[in-house]
Structure formats: structure tokens, C-alpha cells
Tab-separated table of C-alpha atoms in Angstrom:
chain	number	residue	atom	x	y	z
A	1	UNK	CA	0.000	0.000	0.000
A	2	UNK	CA	1.451	3.439	-0.900
A	3	UNK	CA	2.214	5.810	1.941
A	4	UNK	CA	0.627	9.298	2.237
A	5	UNK	CA	3.540	11.068	0.522
A	6	UNK	CA	3.484	8.634	-2.428
A	7	UNK	CA	-0.269	9.063	-2.768
A	8	UNK	CA	-0.136	12.890	-2.717
A	9	UNK	CA	2.725	12.929	-5.245
A	10	UNK	CA	0.880	10.611	-7.601
A	11	UNK	CA	-2.296	12.669	-7.301
A	12	UNK	CA	-0.449	15.860	-8.142
A	13	UNK	CA	1.229	14.330	-11.215
A	14	UNK	CA	-1.700	12.391	-12.639
A	15	UNK	CA	-4.509	14.346	-14.295
A	16	UNK	CA	-6.533	11.138	-14.489
A	17	UNK	CA	-7.164	11.007	-10.757
A	18	UNK	CA	-10.853	11.741	-10.154
A	19	UNK	CA	-11.831	14.609	-7.853
A	20	UNK	CA	-13.178	13.570	-4.476
A	21	UNK	CA	-16.773	14.824	-4.146
A	22	UNK	CA	-17.393	17.312	-1.338
A	23	UNK	CA	-20.656	16.915	0.548
A	24	UNK	CA	-22.674	19.919	1.633
A	25	UNK	CA	-22.027	21.109	5.183
A	26	UNK	CA	-24.770	20.589	7.699
A	27	UNK	CA	-26.316	23.562	9.491
A	28	UNK	CA	-24.309	22.705	12.611
A	29	UNK	CA	-21.069	22.621	10.628
A	30	UNK	CA	-21.809	25.962	8.995
A	31	UNK	CA	-22.324	27.494	12.446
A	32	UNK	CA	-19.167	25.883	13.901
A	33	UNK	CA	-18.075	26.369	16.541
A	34	UNK	CA	-21.291	26.058	18.461
A	35	UNK	CA	-21.224	26.737	22.145
A	36	UNK	CA	-22.966	28.049	25.233
A	37	UNK	CA	-24.758	31.302	25.818
A	38	UNK	CA	-27.423	33.560	24.372
A	39	UNK	CA	-27.290	35.339	21.016
A	40	UNK	CA	-25.571	38.710	21.328
A	41	UNK	CA	-27.983	41.552	20.572
A	42	UNK	CA	-27.419	45.323	20.243
A	43	UNK	CA	-28.033	47.476	23.300
A	44	UNK	CA	-31.256	49.359	22.665
A	45	UNK	CA	-31.552	53.057	23.620
A	46	UNK	CA	-33.665	53.631	26.713
A	47	UNK	CA	-36.012	56.501	27.443
A	48	UNK	CA	-33.382	58.842	28.863
A	49	UNK	CA	-31.049	58.417	25.898
A	50	UNK	CA	-33.935	59.087	23.538
A	51	UNK	CA	-34.571	62.338	25.424
A	52	UNK	CA	-30.900	63.265	24.980
A	53	UNK	CA	-31.069	62.600	21.245
A	54	UNK	CA	-34.263	64.647	20.912
A	55	UNK	CA	-32.548	67.693	22.456
A	56	UNK	CA	-29.842	67.886	19.780
A	57	UNK	CA	-30.654	70.904	17.605
A	58	UNK	CA	-29.772	70.932	13.913
A	59	UNK	CA	-30.172	74.721	13.772
A	60	UNK	CA	-27.558	75.182	16.465
A	61	UNK	CA	-25.180	72.838	14.634
A	62	UNK	CA	-25.560	74.891	11.464
A	63	UNK	CA	-25.146	78.176	13.326
A	64	UNK	CA	-21.895	76.946	14.886
A	65	UNK	CA	-20.447	75.847	11.536
A	66	UNK	CA	-21.402	79.183	9.955
A	67	UNK	CA	-19.875	81.135	12.824
A	68	UNK	CA	-16.581	79.250	12.698
A	69	UNK	CA	-16.390	79.641	8.911
A	70	UNK	CA	-16.991	83.390	9.275
A	71	UNK	CA	-13.564	83.936	10.858
A	72	UNK	CA	-12.021	83.761	7.382
A	73	UNK	CA	-9.151	81.508	8.327
A	74	UNK	CA	-8.480	79.494	11.446
A	75	UNK	CA	-4.965	78.516	10.454
A	76	UNK	CA	-2.776	77.733	13.467
A	77	UNK	CA	-0.290	80.428	12.393
A	78	UNK	CA	-2.949	83.087	11.799
A	79	UNK	CA	-3.629	86.019	14.120
A	80	UNK	CA	-4.306	85.250	17.767
A	81	UNK	CA	-5.268	88.821	18.621
A	82	UNK	CA	-7.534	90.015	15.788
A	83	UNK	CA	-11.085	90.044	17.241
A	84	UNK	CA	-12.733	89.171	13.916
A	85	UNK	CA	-10.362	87.042	11.844
A	86	UNK	CA	-8.004	84.185	12.610
A	87	UNK	CA	-7.588	81.372	15.071
A	88	UNK	CA	-7.571	83.657	18.112
A	89	UNK	CA	-11.048	84.984	17.318
A	90	UNK	CA	-12.328	81.425	16.815
A	91	UNK	CA	-10.705	80.289	20.078
A	92	UNK	CA	-12.343	83.070	22.069
A	93	UNK	CA	-15.758	82.483	20.529
A	94	UNK	CA	-15.645	78.722	21.259
A	95	UNK	CA	-14.560	79.420	24.851
A	96	UNK	CA	-17.362	81.934	25.474
A	97	UNK	CA	-19.969	79.762	23.792
A	98	UNK	CA	-19.058	76.737	25.906
A	99	UNK	CA	-19.144	78.921	29.034
A	100	UNK	CA	-22.671	80.027	28.136
A	101	UNK	CA	-23.971	76.446	28.372
A	102	UNK	CA	-23.642	76.572	32.166
A	103	UNK	CA	-24.682	73.422	33.972
A	104	UNK	CA	-21.834	71.395	35.466
A	105	UNK	CA	-19.278	72.230	32.769
A	106	UNK	CA	-15.842	73.615	33.632
A	107	UNK	CA	-14.396	75.452	30.618
A	108	UNK	CA	-10.697	76.243	30.214
A	109	UNK	CA	-8.042	77.278	27.709
A	110	UNK	CA	-5.211	74.736	27.643
A	111	UNK	CA	-2.204	76.523	26.128
A	112	UNK	CA	1.448	75.708	25.563
A	113	UNK	CA	4.312	77.072	23.476
A	114	UNK	CA	5.022	74.876	20.469
A	115	UNK	CA	8.656	74.957	19.397
A	116	UNK	CA	9.467	75.059	15.658
A	117	UNK	CA	8.654	72.051	13.480
A	118	UNK	CA	8.575	71.692	9.679
A	119	UNK	CA	5.018	73.112	9.748
A	120	UNK	CA	5.554	75.630	12.573
A	121	UNK	CA	8.449	77.926	11.568
A	122	UNK	CA	8.557	79.977	14.786
A	123	UNK	CA	7.587	79.306	18.417
A	124	UNK	CA	3.780	79.464	18.461
A	125	UNK	CA	1.164	79.254	21.189
A	126	UNK	CA	-1.234	76.356	20.651
A	127	UNK	CA	-4.502	76.491	22.592
A	128	UNK	CA	-7.080	73.760	23.120
A	129	UNK	CA	-10.519	74.747	24.398
A	130	UNK	CA	-11.794	72.158	26.881
A	131	UNK	CA	-15.154	71.733	28.569
A	132	UNK	CA	-15.079	69.116	31.328
A	133	UNK	CA	-18.173	67.447	32.769
A	134	UNK	CA	-16.960	65.828	36.026
A	135	UNK	CA	-18.053	62.302	36.908
A	136	UNK	CA	-18.377	60.437	40.196
A	137	UNK	CA	-15.545	57.948	39.456
A	138	UNK	CA	-12.007	58.256	38.084
A	139	UNK	CA	-12.971	57.093	34.589
A	140	UNK	CA	-12.454	59.605	31.749
A	141	UNK	CA	-13.701	59.795	28.141
A	142	UNK	CA	-12.677	62.375	25.516
A	143	UNK	CA	-14.582	63.489	22.417
A	144	UNK	CA	-12.959	66.039	20.112
A	145	UNK	CA	-12.911	68.030	16.894
A	146	UNK	CA	-10.174	70.378	15.637
A	147	UNK	CA	-10.951	74.052	15.155
A	148	UNK	CA	-7.944	75.023	13.035
A	149	UNK	CA	-8.236	75.059	9.240
A	150	UNK	CA	-6.012	75.311	6.174
A	151	UNK	CA	-5.977	76.312	2.492
A	152	UNK	CA	-4.183	74.452	-0.304
A	153	UNK	CA	-0.723	75.291	1.019
A	154	UNK	CA	-0.450	74.042	4.601
A	155	UNK	CA	1.844	76.999	5.410
A	156	UNK	CA	-0.522	79.646	3.986
A	157	UNK	CA	-1.982	81.421	7.029
A	158	UNK	CA	-3.402	84.477	5.241
A	159	UNK	CA	-5.703	83.105	2.520
A	160	UNK	CA	-9.321	82.309	3.303
A	161	UNK	CA	-9.699	78.828	4.788
A	162	UNK	CA	-13.299	78.596	6.035
A	163	UNK	CA	-12.943	74.923	7.038
A	164	UNK	CA	-16.670	74.274	7.199
A	165	UNK	CA	-16.505	70.494	6.918
A	166	UNK	CA	-12.826	70.155	7.957
A	167	UNK	CA	-13.411	70.594	10.789
A	168	UNK	CA	-16.015	73.102	11.922
A	169	UNK	CA	-18.448	70.196	11.556
A	170	UNK	CA	-16.598	68.106	14.152
A	171	UNK	CA	-16.289	71.037	16.550
A	172	UNK	CA	-20.004	71.800	16.154
A	173	UNK	CA	-20.896	68.196	17.018
A	174	UNK	CA	-18.713	68.278	20.140
A	175	UNK	CA	-20.057	71.648	21.278
A	176	UNK	CA	-23.685	70.631	20.791
A	177	UNK	CA	-23.042	67.440	22.715
A	178	UNK	CA	-21.518	69.479	25.543
A	179	UNK	CA	-24.587	71.718	25.615
A	180	UNK	CA	-27.050	68.837	25.764
A	181	UNK	CA	-25.164	66.926	28.464
A	182	UNK	CA	-24.056	69.941	30.552
A	183	UNK	CA	-26.662	69.522	33.301
A	184	UNK	CA	-26.550	65.737	33.541
A	185	UNK	CA	-24.561	63.612	36.011
A	186	UNK	CA	-22.520	60.575	35.005
A	187	UNK	CA	-20.252	58.006	36.623
A	188	UNK	CA	-17.423	59.015	34.290
A	189	UNK	CA	-15.880	62.376	33.407
A	190	UNK	CA	-16.363	63.562	29.824
A	191	UNK	CA	-13.925	66.030	28.250
A	192	UNK	CA	-15.322	67.889	25.250
A	193	UNK	CA	-12.291	69.168	23.332
A	194	UNK	CA	-11.861	71.667	20.509
A	195	UNK	CA	-8.182	71.233	19.687
A	196	UNK	CA	-5.828	73.315	17.552
A	197	UNK	CA	-2.783	72.501	15.442
A	198	UNK	CA	-4.218	69.417	13.745
A	199	UNK	CA	-3.271	70.528	10.241
A	200	UNK	CA	0.247	71.380	11.437
A	201	UNK	CA	0.901	67.905	12.833
A	202	UNK	CA	-1.761	66.862	15.394
A	203	UNK	CA	-0.144	69.252	17.858
A	204	UNK	CA	-2.995	70.209	20.165
A	205	UNK	CA	-4.220	66.636	20.433
A	206	UNK	CA	-0.711	65.441	21.275
A	207	UNK	CA	-0.484	67.986	24.088
A	208	UNK	CA	-3.890	66.977	25.459
A	209	UNK	CA	-2.988	63.288	25.319
A	210	UNK	CA	0.284	63.970	27.127
A	211	UNK	CA	-1.538	65.856	29.879
A	212	UNK	CA	-3.882	62.898	30.367
A	213	UNK	CA	-1.119	60.336	30.887
A	214	UNK	CA	-1.680	58.598	34.188
A	215	UNK	CA	-5.440	59.177	34.114
A	216	UNK	CA	-7.948	56.358	33.731
A	217	UNK	CA	-8.798	57.386	30.160
A	218	UNK	CA	-10.847	54.531	28.698
A	219	UNK	CA	-11.796	55.951	25.294
A	220	UNK	CA	-11.139	58.866	22.946
A	221	UNK	CA	-13.074	59.710	19.775
A	222	UNK	CA	-12.253	62.396	17.247
A	223	UNK	CA	-14.820	63.808	14.808
A	224	UNK	CA	-13.049	65.045	11.691
A	225	UNK	CA	-14.837	65.782	8.395
A	226	UNK	CA	-18.315	64.730	9.488
A	227	UNK	CA	-20.622	67.329	7.953
A	228	UNK	CA	-21.035	66.897	4.206
A	229	UNK	CA	-22.256	63.425	3.259
A	230	UNK	CA	-25.791	62.908	1.987
A	231	UNK	CA	-26.011	59.348	3.279
A	232	UNK	CA	-26.926	57.482	6.446
A	233	UNK	CA	-23.466	55.971	6.835
A	234	UNK	CA	-20.653	57.087	9.138
A	235	UNK	CA	-17.176	55.565	9.042
A	236	UNK	CA	-15.371	54.644	12.243
A	237	UNK	CA	-11.645	53.998	11.852
A	238	UNK	CA	-10.301	51.639	14.527
A	239	UNK	CA	-6.844	50.071	14.537
A	240	UNK	CA	-6.173	46.360	14.962
A	241	UNK	CA	-2.536	45.987	15.995
A	242	UNK	CA	-2.043	48.652	18.703
A	243	UNK	CA	0.163	51.590	17.768
A	244	UNK	CA	1.841	51.510	21.192
A	245	UNK	CA	2.293	47.737	21.314
A	246	UNK	CA	5.493	46.624	23.037
A	247	UNK	CA	7.627	43.721	21.733
A	248	UNK	CA	6.370	41.593	24.618
A	249	UNK	CA	2.750	42.416	23.798
A	250	UNK	CA	3.385	41.694	20.119
A	251	UNK	CA	4.736	38.251	20.987
A	252	UNK	CA	1.593	37.472	23.003
A	253	UNK	CA	-0.665	38.766	20.224
A	254	UNK	CA	1.039	36.578	17.646
A	255	UNK	CA	0.748	33.520	19.880
A	256	UNK	CA	-2.974	33.960	20.664
A	257	UNK	CA	-4.218	35.631	17.452
A	258	UNK	CA	-5.391	38.980	18.808
A	259	UNK	CA	-4.990	41.110	15.669
A	260	UNK	CA	-8.697	41.987	15.598
A	261	UNK	CA	-9.099	42.493	19.342
A	262	UNK	CA	-7.236	45.663	20.283
A	263	UNK	CA	-8.909	47.998	22.786
A	264	UNK	CA	-9.817	50.286	19.863
A	265	UNK	CA	-11.571	47.430	18.054
A	266	UNK	CA	-13.501	46.712	21.247
A	267	UNK	CA	-14.565	50.376	21.257
A	268	UNK	CA	-15.706	50.030	17.650
A	269	UNK	CA	-17.831	47.011	18.543
A	270	UNK	CA	-19.336	49.019	21.411
A	271	UNK	CA	-20.168	51.907	19.051
A	272	UNK	CA	-22.054	49.703	16.616
A	273	UNK	CA	-23.782	48.052	19.586
A	274	UNK	CA	-25.209	51.275	21.034
A	275	UNK	CA	-25.307	53.812	18.175
A	276	UNK	CA	-25.915	52.080	14.853
A	277	UNK	CA	-29.708	51.967	15.000
A	278	UNK	CA	-32.993	53.677	14.167
A	279	UNK	CA	-32.660	56.108	17.100
A	280	UNK	CA	-29.629	57.745	15.463
A	281	UNK	CA	-30.847	56.966	11.931
A	282	UNK	CA	-27.269	56.044	11.116
A	283	UNK	CA	-25.288	52.970	10.145
A	284	UNK	CA	-21.775	53.004	11.589
A	285	UNK	CA	-19.344	51.163	9.324
A	286	UNK	CA	-16.181	50.072	11.122
A	287	UNK	CA	-13.062	50.410	8.971
A	288	UNK	CA	-10.277	48.069	10.040
A	289	UNK	CA	-7.567	50.683	9.741
A	290	UNK	CA	-6.049	53.222	12.112
A	291	UNK	CA	-7.065	56.013	9.709
A	292	UNK	CA	-7.501	56.654	6.003
A	293	UNK	CA	-4.798	55.454	3.630
A	294	UNK	CA	-1.482	57.150	4.584
A	295	UNK	CA	-3.374	59.836	6.517
A	296	UNK	CA	-3.953	60.592	10.174
A	297	UNK	CA	-6.036	62.477	12.718
A	298	UNK	CA	-6.194	63.591	16.335
A	299	UNK	CA	-6.838	60.118	17.757
A	300	UNK	CA	-3.336	59.013	16.776
A	301	UNK	CA	-1.458	60.839	19.588
A	302	UNK	CA	-3.764	59.044	22.017
A	303	UNK	CA	-3.021	55.692	20.383
A	304	UNK	CA	0.689	56.461	20.596
A	305	UNK	CA	0.318	56.831	24.363
A	306	UNK	CA	-1.582	53.573	24.755
A	307	UNK	CA	-5.123	54.964	25.030
A	308	UNK	CA	-8.020	53.337	23.125
A	309	UNK	CA	-9.095	55.770	20.399
A	310	UNK	CA	-10.941	55.908	17.075
A	311	UNK	CA	-11.999	58.371	14.366
A	312	UNK	CA	-15.436	59.282	12.958
A	313	UNK	CA	-15.412	60.482	9.317
A	314	UNK	CA	-18.019	60.768	6.573
A	315	UNK	CA	-17.861	57.947	3.972
A	316	UNK	CA	-17.179	59.949	0.787
A	317	UNK	CA	-14.852	62.906	1.243
A	318	UNK	CA	-15.136	65.614	-1.411
A	319	UNK	CA	-11.584	66.656	-2.220
A	320	UNK	CA	-12.698	69.708	-4.201
A	321	UNK	CA	-13.902	71.079	-0.866
A	322	UNK	CA	-11.023	69.957	1.343
A	323	UNK	CA	-7.538	71.519	1.644
A	324	UNK	CA	-8.336	73.833	-1.273
A	325	UNK	CA	-8.047	77.562	-1.875
A	326	UNK	CA	-11.464	79.174	-2.289
A	327	UNK	CA	-11.826	79.779	-6.037
A	328	UNK	CA	-13.866	79.005	-9.152
A	329	UNK	CA	-11.943	77.065	-11.771
A	330	UNK	CA	-13.452	75.828	-15.058
A	331	UNK	CA	-16.873	76.518	-13.624
A	332	UNK	CA	-16.207	74.423	-10.491
A	333	UNK	CA	-16.385	75.985	-7.023
A	334	UNK	CA	-13.474	74.888	-4.844
A	335	UNK	CA	-13.032	75.457	-1.123
A	336	UNK	CA	-14.404	74.118	2.153
A	337	UNK	CA	-17.503	76.306	2.163
A	338	UNK	CA	-20.648	76.126	4.282
A	339	UNK	CA	-22.815	75.722	1.190
A	340	UNK	CA	-21.474	72.208	0.713
A	341	UNK	CA	-22.372	71.005	4.211
A	342	UNK	CA	-25.251	68.619	4.871
A	343	UNK	CA	-26.704	69.617	8.249
A	344	UNK	CA	-29.256	66.778	8.564
A	345	UNK	CA	-26.263	64.449	8.211
A	346	UNK	CA	-24.312	66.365	10.864
A	347	UNK	CA	-27.346	66.023	13.136
A	348	UNK	CA	-27.203	62.247	12.781
A	349	UNK	CA	-23.438	62.220	13.403
A	350	UNK	CA	-23.988	64.164	16.611
A	351	UNK	CA	-26.639	61.668	17.683
A	352	UNK	CA	-24.154	58.836	17.169
A	353	UNK	CA	-21.655	60.663	19.375
A	354	UNK	CA	-24.337	61.312	21.986
A	355	UNK	CA	-25.403	57.668	22.088
A	356	UNK	CA	-21.787	56.547	22.475
A	357	UNK	CA	-20.687	59.062	25.102
A	358	UNK	CA	-23.895	58.784	27.125
A	359	UNK	CA	-23.709	54.974	27.084
A	360	UNK	CA	-20.042	54.943	28.097
A	361	UNK	CA	-20.285	57.563	30.830
A	362	UNK	CA	-23.488	56.269	32.417
A	363	UNK	CA	-22.528	52.605	32.131
A	364	UNK	CA	-19.821	50.556	33.844
A	365	UNK	CA	-16.133	50.748	32.995
A	366	UNK	CA	-14.254	48.192	30.920
A	367	UNK	CA	-13.121	45.230	33.069
A	368	UNK	CA	-9.449	45.186	34.022
A	369	UNK	CA	-6.792	42.474	33.959
A	370	UNK	CA	-8.838	39.902	32.047
A	371	UNK	CA	-6.867	36.681	31.626
A	372	UNK	CA	-7.172	33.110	30.374
A	373	UNK	CA	-5.676	30.504	32.676
A	374	UNK	CA	-3.249	28.232	30.865
A	375	UNK	CA	-2.073	26.036	33.743
A	376	UNK	CA	-4.015	23.003	32.527
A	377	UNK	CA	-4.617	21.450	29.104
A	378	UNK	CA	-8.338	21.237	28.539
A	379	UNK	CA	-11.027	21.848	25.933
A	380	UNK	CA	-12.616	24.325	28.343
A	381	UNK	CA	-11.593	27.992	28.730
A	382	UNK	CA	-10.934	29.404	32.212
A	383	UNK	CA	-11.399	33.186	32.400
A	384	UNK	CA	-10.524	35.404	35.375
A	385	UNK	CA	-10.611	39.183	35.872
A	386	UNK	CA	-10.433	41.945	38.449
A	387	UNK	CA	-13.947	42.781	39.588
A	388	UNK	CA	-15.735	45.545	41.461
A	389	UNK	CA	-17.775	44.666	44.574
A	390	UNK	CA	-21.325	43.747	43.582
A	391	UNK	CA	-20.680	44.288	39.856
A	392	UNK	CA	-22.117	41.702	37.480
A	393	UNK	CA	-20.344	40.519	34.342
A	394	UNK	CA	-20.871	38.533	31.193
A	395	UNK	CA	-18.532	36.570	28.959
A	396	UNK	CA	-18.808	37.157	25.221
A	397	UNK	CA	-17.386	34.984	22.478
A	398	UNK	CA	-17.328	34.555	18.710
A	399	UNK	CA	-15.884	32.143	16.136
A	400	UNK	CA	-12.394	33.161	15.034
A	401	UNK	CA	-13.528	34.107	11.513
A	402	UNK	CA	-16.278	36.446	12.731
A	403	UNK	CA	-15.712	40.137	13.392
A	404	UNK	CA	-18.265	40.805	16.127
A	405	UNK	CA	-19.361	38.974	19.253
A	406	UNK	CA	-22.014	36.366	18.508
A	407	UNK	CA	-22.815	35.006	22.000
A	408	UNK	CA	-22.996	36.258	25.557
A	409	UNK	CA	-22.976	34.298	28.805
A	410	UNK	CA	-24.278	36.122	31.920
A	411	UNK	CA	-22.110	35.013	34.854
A	412	UNK	CA	-23.285	37.296	37.683
A	413	UNK	CA	-21.197	38.966	40.388
A	414	UNK	CA	-18.069	36.873	40.019
A	415	UNK	CA	-14.488	37.281	38.859
A	416	UNK	CA	-14.015	33.888	37.189
A	417	UNK	CA	-15.903	31.661	34.786
A	418	UNK	CA	-15.173	28.461	32.871
A	419	UNK	CA	-16.649	28.243	29.366
A	420	UNK	CA	-17.295	24.838	27.842
A	421	UNK	CA	-15.591	25.855	24.602
A	422	UNK	CA	-11.961	25.595	23.581
A	423	UNK	CA	-9.845	28.740	23.482
A	424	UNK	CA	-8.368	27.289	20.276
A	425	UNK	CA	-11.688	27.586	18.469
A	426	UNK	CA	-13.124	30.920	19.622
A	427	UNK	CA	-12.228	34.408	20.792
A	428	UNK	CA	-13.441	35.576	24.206
A	429	UNK	CA	-14.087	38.826	26.017
A	430	UNK	CA	-15.500	39.999	29.332
A	431	UNK	CA	-17.734	43.004	29.851
A	432	UNK	CA	-19.324	44.573	32.900
A	433	UNK	CA	-23.078	44.971	33.336
A	434	UNK	CA	-24.647	47.970	35.093
A	435	UNK	CA	-27.666	47.816	37.380
A	436	UNK	CA	-29.841	49.143	34.547
A	437	UNK	CA	-28.470	46.610	32.048
A	438	UNK	CA	-25.952	48.888	30.329
A	439	UNK	CA	-22.882	47.047	29.095
A	440	UNK	CA	-19.268	48.163	29.014
A	441	UNK	CA	-16.935	47.637	26.072
A	442	UNK	CA	-15.455	44.160	26.186
A	443	UNK	CA	-11.934	43.458	27.383
A	444	UNK	CA	-9.885	40.891	25.471
A	445	UNK	CA	-8.047	38.406	27.705
A	446	UNK	CA	-4.325	37.702	27.693
A	447	UNK	CA	-2.718	34.492	28.956
A	448	UNK	CA	-2.442	34.385	32.742
A	449	UNK	CA	1.147	34.181	34.059
């Protein structure tokens, strides 16, 4: 009888060998692996969240975009003292507008002196405008847009650069969210940030991220170019392999297959869970990239410092109205002008942000130190994590070729659970459950020491 190698060699060389028929997979095989738990379902908006969404005002969003565009240019190198034109005038208006919302907001100017870079020829003051809504725990979430703008030449600080979509739209969404949430109380602190220096190298965001090192910052979202798409789709860019991954972490990731389970990907799954629905009238499409092709935004400095972060952007950018001098050429109007914005779309984007930030800040935090025990060979999976007193949890899992969680297993107020499913065949996560049923983002386990 021929051995396996002889058989395979003969089969490869002989065209006369008949093909082996393949039978159709059964339903159970198509759903492999099967396992315990309930089907995972999106988290539906409750009555309070629906009230929040109803308070978001499209007219105010439009008024904010028009006001920011009226400053002519908001280039980082433009005037900081002219009361009517330049980045200084925009900074002061944003600060005063946020102050007018009252409630529990604390508004501040966060300034520093930026030393020269290729896009900053002389020492220049960069100022972020921050509105902080304090929470009752140490958890922190950041939502941002950048208020600087640019023309065709990134160093041109005198030409008109209205920046209506890039990124007055993102700033308007953040400011309207701050207004609507200003009087409400949450477990977590929310920082609403209008940052500067994005077009000159993500400078303001980098400074903000540096100032937050050491804080329990569990998520950051930037809204950049979110106001001019006549669709019901919003892109969310979320990295797989973490930007700040250490060699030791990379070795673990390669050994367990965690390329699609970074903290930012867990955030993306949370966003689609709570904000891609009829209440926001928006479909959030997760893009498995850190940002657009060879491009970057204000979430990247946060990723570089190890914080989970992601970027909201409209699905079809119009490059005639982005990074262009205002002009008419061959009958085509160029420039990032208000007339090309889509304010019903910006309203829906703001609702997505509201659903996400409200759900994060009023729900439980992401579980910490989630691990899989590897001290015994078994077809079961032993999960352990650090818990909070009285907090309930659930285990989530999915087949390895599936992007989102398919099953959930409620496990109660415990810090350990054994799943009757092999860690070879599925990916696992653990998320916390609030008293009102709100779920945290999932935490992906690493091997226990």
C-alpha cells in the first residue's frame, strides 16, 4: 500500500485522478463552533437616551459651523489677537460659547508654546478649548474636533480657509453634545475638546494626550470631516494591531491571534452596539484601519500613548472642498464652504456621538486584567478578571472568523468563569453589566502568568 507522501505525489502528477466529491455542510457545521450562551444583541436606547437625542438641535449645529467659517481663516499660524479674523477669534468664541452652556461644565483654555517644526516655523502658542463634565468615578472619556483650518498650502496662514466640513463640523458636534449633556450627572468624566494645530501635525491633540497620561482614560473619539455626506453611513476607523504595542505584547498577540481584538476594536464594537440603529438613523461602518490610507487624525497621539481611540469620518470625502483655496476654476467651485455642508447628516453624526458618550459615561467601565488561565490542558476555557464589589459581568465569544461577538454568557457577580468551549476555536471577552443593564466595552483576555 502506498504511503501518504506517495499518494499525494501521484495525485499531483496524474490528471486522471478523479476529484473527491465534497458533501454539503450541515447547518451545525456551517455554524461551527457552536457553544454556550445567548445570542448577542445590540443594546437598545432607553427613554433617557432618547430624550438626549431629541434635544440635539440641527439649527444650532448649522449656526456653529457658519460662525466658525466666518472667521475667514483658522490657520494655526494666523492672528491670535484680531477680534474678527483668525484662530484667536475662533478660540475666544468657542470658549465663550461653551461657558454660556452653564450646567456642570468647567471650561478652560489649555495653552502651551510649540517649538518650531517643519510646519511651525517659529515658536507658536497652541490652545485647546476644553469643557469638562466631572463624573463620580475616576474614569475619563474624551470626544474632540479640531478648530484650526487650512488652504491648499499648509503653510498659507493668510488666505481664506473657512474649514466648514474640515473641521467646523466636528467642533459643532462636540459643542452641541456638551450643551445637551451639561446639566446631567454621570459616573465618568467627559472632556469635550476643541483642539488646535491638527493641520500642522496633530499638535494640540498630542499635548492633550500627554496631559492625560496617568489618568484612567478609557476611550477617545475624534470627529473630523463629518458634515457633508448625503447618506446614512458614518465611518469609524479603529486600529487592529495597537500603535503603542510593546515587543512583549506583540509576541503574546502573535501567539494567541489577537490582531482583531485591540482595545480600539472593542470600542468600535461598542459603538455599533449602542449607536448604529434607528434612534440615530445612522449605520456606523467600522473600517479596520487606524485612519484613512497614509493619513492621520487627532486620535493618533492618544493611540501612541496607549489609550483606546478611534476616528469618525463621513464615507465619501469631497476633495474639491477639502484643503483647497477658495476659487472658481473651469466653472467648479473649490473650497471648504458652508454651502457644501449637509446639516441633517451632521445632526445624525452628533446623535451617534451622543449615544456613544452617554452609554459609556453612564454605564460601567471596561473590566481590568482579564486573563485566560493556561495552567491546565483542557477543551474548556478558564477566564478570570479583576472585579468591582457587587458588579455583574458577562462573557462574550465569537468564532475566530467572525468580526463581532455572537454570544454572551451572563455570569453574575463573580471574577471567574469556565466556558465549555476551547480557546483554540473561539475568541473571548469579558464586559461589565450595570444595574440598569448597560454594558461596558469588552476586554480581550491575555494568557495568565
